CSV table of C-alpha atoms in Angstrom, one decimal:
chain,number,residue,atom,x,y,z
A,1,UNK,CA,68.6,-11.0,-23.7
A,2,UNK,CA,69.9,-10.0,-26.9
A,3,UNK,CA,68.3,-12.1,-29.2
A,4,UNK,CA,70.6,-11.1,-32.7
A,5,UNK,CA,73.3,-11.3,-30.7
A,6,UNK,CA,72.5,-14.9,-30.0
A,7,UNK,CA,71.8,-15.8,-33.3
A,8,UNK,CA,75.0,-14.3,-34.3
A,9,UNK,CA,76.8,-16.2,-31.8
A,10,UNK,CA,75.2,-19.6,-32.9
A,11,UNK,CA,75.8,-19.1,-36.3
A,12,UNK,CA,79.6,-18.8,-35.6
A,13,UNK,CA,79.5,-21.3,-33.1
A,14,UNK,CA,77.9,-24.1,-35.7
A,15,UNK,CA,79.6,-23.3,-38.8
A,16,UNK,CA,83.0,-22.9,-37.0
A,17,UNK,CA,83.6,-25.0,-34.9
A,18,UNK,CA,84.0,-28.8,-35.3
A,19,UNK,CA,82.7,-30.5,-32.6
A,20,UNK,CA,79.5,-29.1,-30.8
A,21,UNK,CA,78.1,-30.5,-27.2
A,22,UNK,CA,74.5,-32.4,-27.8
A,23,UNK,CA,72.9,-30.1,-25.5
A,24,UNK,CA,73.8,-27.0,-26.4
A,25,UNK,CA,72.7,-27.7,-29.9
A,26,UNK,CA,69.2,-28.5,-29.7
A,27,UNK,CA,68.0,-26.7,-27.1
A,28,UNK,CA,69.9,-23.3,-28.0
A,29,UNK,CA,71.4,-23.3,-31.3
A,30,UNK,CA,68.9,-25.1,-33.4
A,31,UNK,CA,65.9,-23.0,-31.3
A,32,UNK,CA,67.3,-20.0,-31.6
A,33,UNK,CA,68.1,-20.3,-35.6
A,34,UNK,CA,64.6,-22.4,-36.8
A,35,UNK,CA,63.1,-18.7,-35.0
A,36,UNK,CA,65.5,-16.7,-37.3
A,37,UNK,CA,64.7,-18.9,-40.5
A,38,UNK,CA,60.9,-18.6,-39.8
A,39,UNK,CA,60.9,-14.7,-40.4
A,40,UNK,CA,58.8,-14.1,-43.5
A,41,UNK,CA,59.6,-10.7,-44.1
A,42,UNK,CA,61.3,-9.8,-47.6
A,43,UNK,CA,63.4,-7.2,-47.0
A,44,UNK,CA,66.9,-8.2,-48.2
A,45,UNK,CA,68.7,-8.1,-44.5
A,46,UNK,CA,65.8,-10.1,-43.6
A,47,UNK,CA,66.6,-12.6,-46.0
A,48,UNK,CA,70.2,-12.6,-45.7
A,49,UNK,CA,69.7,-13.2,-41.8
A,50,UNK,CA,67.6,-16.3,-42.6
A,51,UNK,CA,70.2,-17.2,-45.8
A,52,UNK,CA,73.0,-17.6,-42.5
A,53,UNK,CA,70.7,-19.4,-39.8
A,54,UNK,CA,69.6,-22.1,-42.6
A,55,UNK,CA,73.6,-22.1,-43.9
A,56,UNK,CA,74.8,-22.5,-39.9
A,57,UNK,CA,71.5,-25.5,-39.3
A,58,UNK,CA,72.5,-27.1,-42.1
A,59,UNK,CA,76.0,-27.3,-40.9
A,60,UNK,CA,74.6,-28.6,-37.6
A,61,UNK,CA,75.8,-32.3,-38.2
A,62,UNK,CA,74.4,-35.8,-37.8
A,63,UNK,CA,73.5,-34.9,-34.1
A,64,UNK,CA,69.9,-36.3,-33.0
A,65,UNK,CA,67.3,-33.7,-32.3
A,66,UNK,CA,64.0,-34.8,-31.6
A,67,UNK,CA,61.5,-34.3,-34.4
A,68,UNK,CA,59.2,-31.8,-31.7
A,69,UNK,CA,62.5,-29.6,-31.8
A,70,UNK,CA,62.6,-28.8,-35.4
A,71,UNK,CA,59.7,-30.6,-37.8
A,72,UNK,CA,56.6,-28.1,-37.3
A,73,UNK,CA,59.4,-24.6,-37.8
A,74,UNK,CA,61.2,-26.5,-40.7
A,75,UNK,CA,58.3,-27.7,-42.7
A,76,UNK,CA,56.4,-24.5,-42.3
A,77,UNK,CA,59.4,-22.9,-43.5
A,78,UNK,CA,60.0,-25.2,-47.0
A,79,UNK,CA,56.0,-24.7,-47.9
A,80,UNK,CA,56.1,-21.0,-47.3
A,81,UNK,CA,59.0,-20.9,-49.8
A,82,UNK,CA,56.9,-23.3,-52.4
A,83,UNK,CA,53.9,-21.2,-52.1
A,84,UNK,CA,55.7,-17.3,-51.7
A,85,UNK,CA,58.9,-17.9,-53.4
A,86,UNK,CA,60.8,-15.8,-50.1
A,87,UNK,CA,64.0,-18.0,-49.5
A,88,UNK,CA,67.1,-17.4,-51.6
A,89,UNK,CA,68.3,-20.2,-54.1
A,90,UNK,CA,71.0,-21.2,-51.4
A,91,UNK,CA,68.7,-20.8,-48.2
A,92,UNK,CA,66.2,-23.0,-50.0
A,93,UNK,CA,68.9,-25.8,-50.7
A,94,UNK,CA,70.2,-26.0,-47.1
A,95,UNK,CA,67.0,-26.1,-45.6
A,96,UNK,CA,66.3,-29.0,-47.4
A,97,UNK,CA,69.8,-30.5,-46.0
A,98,UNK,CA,69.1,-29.6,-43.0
A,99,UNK,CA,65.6,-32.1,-43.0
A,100,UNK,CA,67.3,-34.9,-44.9
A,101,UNK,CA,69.8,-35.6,-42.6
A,102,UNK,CA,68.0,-35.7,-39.7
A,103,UNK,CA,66.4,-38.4,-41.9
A,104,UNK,CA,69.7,-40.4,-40.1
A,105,UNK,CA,68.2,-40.4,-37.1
A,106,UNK,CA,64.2,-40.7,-37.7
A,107,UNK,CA,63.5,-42.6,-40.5
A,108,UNK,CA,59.6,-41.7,-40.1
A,109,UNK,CA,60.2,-38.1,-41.7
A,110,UNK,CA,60.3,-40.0,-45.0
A,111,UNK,CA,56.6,-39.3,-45.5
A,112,UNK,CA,56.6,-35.8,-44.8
A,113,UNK,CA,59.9,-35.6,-47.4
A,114,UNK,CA,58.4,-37.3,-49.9
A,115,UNK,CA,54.4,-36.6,-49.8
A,116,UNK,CA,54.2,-33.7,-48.2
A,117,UNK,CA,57.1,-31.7,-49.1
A,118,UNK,CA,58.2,-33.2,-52.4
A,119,UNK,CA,62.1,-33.6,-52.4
A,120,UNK,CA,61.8,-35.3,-55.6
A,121,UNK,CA,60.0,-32.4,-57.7
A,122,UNK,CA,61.2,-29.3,-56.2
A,123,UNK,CA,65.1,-30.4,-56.4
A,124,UNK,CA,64.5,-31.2,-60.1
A,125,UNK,CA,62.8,-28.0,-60.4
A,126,UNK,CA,66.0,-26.1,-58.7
A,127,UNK,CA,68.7,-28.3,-61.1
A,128,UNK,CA,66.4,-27.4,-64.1
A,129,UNK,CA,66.5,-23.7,-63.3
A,130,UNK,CA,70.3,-23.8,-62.2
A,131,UNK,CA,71.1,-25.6,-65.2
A,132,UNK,CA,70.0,-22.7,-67.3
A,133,UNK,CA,72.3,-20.1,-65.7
A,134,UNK,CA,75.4,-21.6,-66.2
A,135,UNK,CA,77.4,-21.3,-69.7
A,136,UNK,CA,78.6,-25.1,-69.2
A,137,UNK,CA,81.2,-24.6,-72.4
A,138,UNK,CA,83.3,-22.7,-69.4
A,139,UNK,CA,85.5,-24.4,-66.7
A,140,UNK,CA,84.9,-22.9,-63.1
A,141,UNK,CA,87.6,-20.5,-63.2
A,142,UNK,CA,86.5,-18.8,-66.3
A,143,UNK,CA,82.8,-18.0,-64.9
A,144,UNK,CA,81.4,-14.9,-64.1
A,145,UNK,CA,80.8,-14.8,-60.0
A,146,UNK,CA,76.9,-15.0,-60.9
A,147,UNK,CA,77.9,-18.5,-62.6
A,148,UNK,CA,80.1,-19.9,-60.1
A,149,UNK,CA,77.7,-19.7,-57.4
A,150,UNK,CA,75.1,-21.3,-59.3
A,151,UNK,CA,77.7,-23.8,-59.9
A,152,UNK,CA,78.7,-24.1,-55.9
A,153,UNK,CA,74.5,-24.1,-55.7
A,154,UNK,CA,74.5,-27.2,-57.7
A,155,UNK,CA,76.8,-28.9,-56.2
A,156,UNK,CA,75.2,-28.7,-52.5
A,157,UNK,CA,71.8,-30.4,-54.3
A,158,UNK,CA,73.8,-33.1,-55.8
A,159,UNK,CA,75.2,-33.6,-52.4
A,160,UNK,CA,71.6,-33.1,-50.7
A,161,UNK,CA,70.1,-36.0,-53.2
A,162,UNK,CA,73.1,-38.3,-53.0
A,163,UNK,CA,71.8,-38.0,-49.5
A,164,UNK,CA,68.2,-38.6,-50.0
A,165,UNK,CA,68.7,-41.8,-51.9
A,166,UNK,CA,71.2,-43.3,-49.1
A,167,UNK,CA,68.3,-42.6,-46.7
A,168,UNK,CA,65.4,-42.2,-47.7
A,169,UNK,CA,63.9,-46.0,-48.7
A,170,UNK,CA,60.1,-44.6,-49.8
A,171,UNK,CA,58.9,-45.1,-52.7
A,172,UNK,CA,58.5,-41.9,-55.0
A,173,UNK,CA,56.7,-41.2,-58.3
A,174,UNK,CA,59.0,-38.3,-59.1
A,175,UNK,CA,62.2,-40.1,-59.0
A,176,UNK,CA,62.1,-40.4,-63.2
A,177,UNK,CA,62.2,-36.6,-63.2
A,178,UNK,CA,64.5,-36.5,-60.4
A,179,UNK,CA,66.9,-38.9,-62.3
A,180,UNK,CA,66.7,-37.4,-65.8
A,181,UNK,CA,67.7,-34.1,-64.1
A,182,UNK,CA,71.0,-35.7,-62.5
A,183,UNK,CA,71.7,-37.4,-66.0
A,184,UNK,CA,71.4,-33.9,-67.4
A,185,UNK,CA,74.0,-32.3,-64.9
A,186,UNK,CA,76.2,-35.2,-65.4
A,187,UNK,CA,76.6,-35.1,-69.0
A,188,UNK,CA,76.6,-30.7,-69.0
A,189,UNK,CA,79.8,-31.2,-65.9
A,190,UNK,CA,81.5,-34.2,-67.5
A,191,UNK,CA,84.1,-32.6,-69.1
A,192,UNK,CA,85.0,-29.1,-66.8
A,193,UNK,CA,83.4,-29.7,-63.5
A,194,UNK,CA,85.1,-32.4,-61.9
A,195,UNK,CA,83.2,-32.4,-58.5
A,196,UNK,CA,79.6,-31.7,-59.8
A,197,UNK,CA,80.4,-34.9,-62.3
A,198,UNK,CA,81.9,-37.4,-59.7
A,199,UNK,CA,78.4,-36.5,-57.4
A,200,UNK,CA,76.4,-37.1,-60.4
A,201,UNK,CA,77.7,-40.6,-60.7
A,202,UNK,CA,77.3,-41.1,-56.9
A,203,UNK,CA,74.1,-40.1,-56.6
A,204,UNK,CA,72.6,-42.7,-59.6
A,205,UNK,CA,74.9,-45.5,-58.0
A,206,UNK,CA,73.2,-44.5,-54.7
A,207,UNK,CA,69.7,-44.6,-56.3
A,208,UNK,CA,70.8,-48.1,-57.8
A,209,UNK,CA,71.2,-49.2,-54.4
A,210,UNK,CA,68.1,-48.1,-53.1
A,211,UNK,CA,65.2,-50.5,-53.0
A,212,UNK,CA,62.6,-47.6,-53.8
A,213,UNK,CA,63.9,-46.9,-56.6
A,214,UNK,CA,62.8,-49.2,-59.5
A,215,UNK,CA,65.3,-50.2,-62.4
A,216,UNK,CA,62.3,-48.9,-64.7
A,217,UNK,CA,62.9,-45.4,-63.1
A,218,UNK,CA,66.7,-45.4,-63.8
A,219,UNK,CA,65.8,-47.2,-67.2
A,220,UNK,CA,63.4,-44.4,-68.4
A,221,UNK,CA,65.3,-41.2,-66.6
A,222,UNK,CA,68.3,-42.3,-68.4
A,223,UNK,CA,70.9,-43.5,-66.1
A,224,UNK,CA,71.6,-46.8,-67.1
A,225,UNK,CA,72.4,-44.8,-70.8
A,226,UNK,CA,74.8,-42.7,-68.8
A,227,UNK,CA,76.4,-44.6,-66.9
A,228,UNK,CA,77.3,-47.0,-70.5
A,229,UNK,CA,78.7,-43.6,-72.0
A,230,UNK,CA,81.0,-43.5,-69.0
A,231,UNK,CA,82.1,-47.1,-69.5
A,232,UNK,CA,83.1,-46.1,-73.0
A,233,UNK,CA,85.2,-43.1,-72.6
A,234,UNK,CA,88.6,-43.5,-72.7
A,235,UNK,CA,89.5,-41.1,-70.0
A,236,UNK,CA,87.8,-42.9,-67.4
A,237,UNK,CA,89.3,-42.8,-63.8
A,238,UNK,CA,89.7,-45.5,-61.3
A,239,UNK,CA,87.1,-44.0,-58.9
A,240,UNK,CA,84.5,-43.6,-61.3
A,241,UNK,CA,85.0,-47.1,-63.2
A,242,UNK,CA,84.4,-48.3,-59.9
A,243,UNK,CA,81.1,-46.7,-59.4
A,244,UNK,CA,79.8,-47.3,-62.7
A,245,UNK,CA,81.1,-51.2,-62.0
A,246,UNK,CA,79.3,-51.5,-58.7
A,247,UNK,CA,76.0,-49.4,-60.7
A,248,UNK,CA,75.7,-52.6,-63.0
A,249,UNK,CA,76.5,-55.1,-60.2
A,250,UNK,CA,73.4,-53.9,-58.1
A,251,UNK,CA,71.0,-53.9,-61.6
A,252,UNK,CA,72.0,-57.3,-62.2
A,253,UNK,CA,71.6,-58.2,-58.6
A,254,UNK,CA,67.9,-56.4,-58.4
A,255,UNK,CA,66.8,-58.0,-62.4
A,256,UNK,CA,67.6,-61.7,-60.7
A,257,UNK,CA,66.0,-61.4,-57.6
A,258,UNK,CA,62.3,-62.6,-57.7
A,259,UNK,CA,59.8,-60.8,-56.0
A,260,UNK,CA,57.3,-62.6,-53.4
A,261,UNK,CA,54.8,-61.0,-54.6
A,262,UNK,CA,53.7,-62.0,-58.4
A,263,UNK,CA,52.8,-59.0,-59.5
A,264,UNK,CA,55.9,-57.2,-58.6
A,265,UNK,CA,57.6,-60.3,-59.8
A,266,UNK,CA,56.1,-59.9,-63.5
A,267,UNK,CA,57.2,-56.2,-63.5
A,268,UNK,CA,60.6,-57.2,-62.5
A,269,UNK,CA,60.7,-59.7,-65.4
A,270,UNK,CA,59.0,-57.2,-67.8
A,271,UNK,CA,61.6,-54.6,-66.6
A,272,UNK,CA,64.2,-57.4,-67.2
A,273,UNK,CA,63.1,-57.7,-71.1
A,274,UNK,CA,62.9,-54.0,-71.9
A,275,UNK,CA,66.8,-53.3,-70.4
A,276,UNK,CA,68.2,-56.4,-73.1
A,277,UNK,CA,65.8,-54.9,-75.7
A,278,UNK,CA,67.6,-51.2,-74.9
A,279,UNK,CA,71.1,-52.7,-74.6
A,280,UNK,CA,70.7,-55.3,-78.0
A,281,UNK,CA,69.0,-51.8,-79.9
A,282,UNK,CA,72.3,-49.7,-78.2
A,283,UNK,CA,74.9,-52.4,-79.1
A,284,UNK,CA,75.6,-52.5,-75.1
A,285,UNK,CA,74.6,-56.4,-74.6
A,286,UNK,CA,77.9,-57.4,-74.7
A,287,UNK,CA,79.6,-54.5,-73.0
A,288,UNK,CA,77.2,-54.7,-69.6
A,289,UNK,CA,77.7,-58.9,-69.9
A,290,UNK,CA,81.3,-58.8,-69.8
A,291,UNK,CA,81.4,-56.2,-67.2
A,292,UNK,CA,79.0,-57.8,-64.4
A,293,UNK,CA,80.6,-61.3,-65.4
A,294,UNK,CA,83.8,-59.9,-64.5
A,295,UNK,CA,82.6,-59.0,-61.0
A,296,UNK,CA,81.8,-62.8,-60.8
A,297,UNK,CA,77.7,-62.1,-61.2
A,298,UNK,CA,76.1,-63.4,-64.4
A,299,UNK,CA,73.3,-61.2,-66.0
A,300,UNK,CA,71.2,-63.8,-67.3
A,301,UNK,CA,68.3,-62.9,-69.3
A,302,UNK,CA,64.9,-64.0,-68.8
């Protein structure tokens, strides 16, 4: 009967405890919260309330709940934010986790990430804006609190895209932006922000993976240029070498195989060309050949 009260309780239940009983999440947690995250008003207890039930759904897990369960509350909530500005900076980011993973689950909510709500703009938007509030000459322990929950802030988006590109397969005329906004992080955390850095990398190997995402995009938003620098530094760690290994192995894979259809095939070829232009212009030929021949693949030029 007591509806805060409830609210309260869920929010506890979900973001302490480990293992939660299908039921009882969809039909009462994730209810009761989407209700608490839909309230407009813009009082600041207001928004904190709807900061904690967006924190506790996006800590709700991979469980399966049925699109008619959250999609109308969920979208409704992400426009009204576009439109009104009303979430906070951290509300806004774990809505936005909260759709994407039930992405697992339904792959069909692809087109209302990608066309309707635009993942790809508005997260490039929030790492833009983010980017600007932290003094990135500082390591985390020497930042004001301001700056190190912008820096936590950035962090759950690179985790939220690393996401997007495991799951999401749909193509997407924002990814360049999206791209050159993760190559931006990664070069501003390389050197004192370990865990912003190594999602960085992650997240371009996982768009180099994805099918949707064309070598031209990672080409012309400047990952293929990062991920060289990394090869090149001295200080490189196992994990990352790995990652940028495996980023090279799946270009190379993607540049040889031929389309079926010719037109895509021509693009791939021209795509082909302007990568060995780059690397020939960069002095990388023989850095990215030696690499991906090591893995026992042969980038062969066109």
């Amino acid at each position: 009967m007591d509806e805060k009260l409830l609210a309260d309780l869920c929010e506890c239940y979900l973001l302490l405890t480990c293992w939660h009983p299908y039921g009882f999440i969809s039909t009462i947690c994730i209810l009761c919260l989407l209700k608490v995250a839909s309230n407009k008003e813009e009082s600041d207890e207001v928004k904190h309330e709807v900061e904690m039930a967006l924190l506790a759904l996006s800590n709700s897990g991979y469980y399966e709940v049925p699109k008619e369960l959250h999609l109308n509350e969920i979208k409704e909530i992400i426009l009204h934010h576009q439109e009104h500005q009303n979430l906070t900076r951290l509300a806004y980011q774990r809505a936005w986790e909260f759709m994407i993973i039930r992405l697992y689950w339904d792959n069909s909510l692809k087109e209302v990430i990608v066309n309707e709500l635009h993942f790809g703009r508005e997260s490039t938007k929030e790492l833009e804006e983010l980017m600007k509030c932290v003094d990135w000459n500082k390591n985390f322990k020497e930042m004001s609190k301001e700056e190190a929950n912008e820096v936590l802030l950035i962090t759950g988006w690179m985790k939220t895209i690393k996401l997007y590109f495991d799951l999401c397969g749909l193509r997407n005329e924002e990814f360049v932006g999206l791209i050159g906004s993760i190559v931006q992080v990664l070069r501003a955390s390389r050197c004192n922000n370990g865990e912003i850095y190594v999602e960085c990398i992650h997240s371009i190997s996982k768009a180099a993976i994805n099918r949707a995402v064309k070598v031209d995009d990672l080409l012309k938003g400047g990952a293929i240029n990062a991920i060289l620098e990394e090869i090149h530094r001295s200080t490189l760690d196992d994990e990352i070498a790995i990652e940028c290994l495996r980023f090279f192995i799946d270009i190379s894979r993607r540049l040889k195989d031929k389309e079926k259809d010719e037109k895509e095939d021509a693009k791939r070829k021209k795509t082909k060309r302007k990568v060995f232009e780059w690397m020939e212009e960069e002095g990388y030929e023989d850095c990215v050949e030696n690499t991906v021949r090591f893995a026992t693949l042969d980038f062969v030029k066109v």
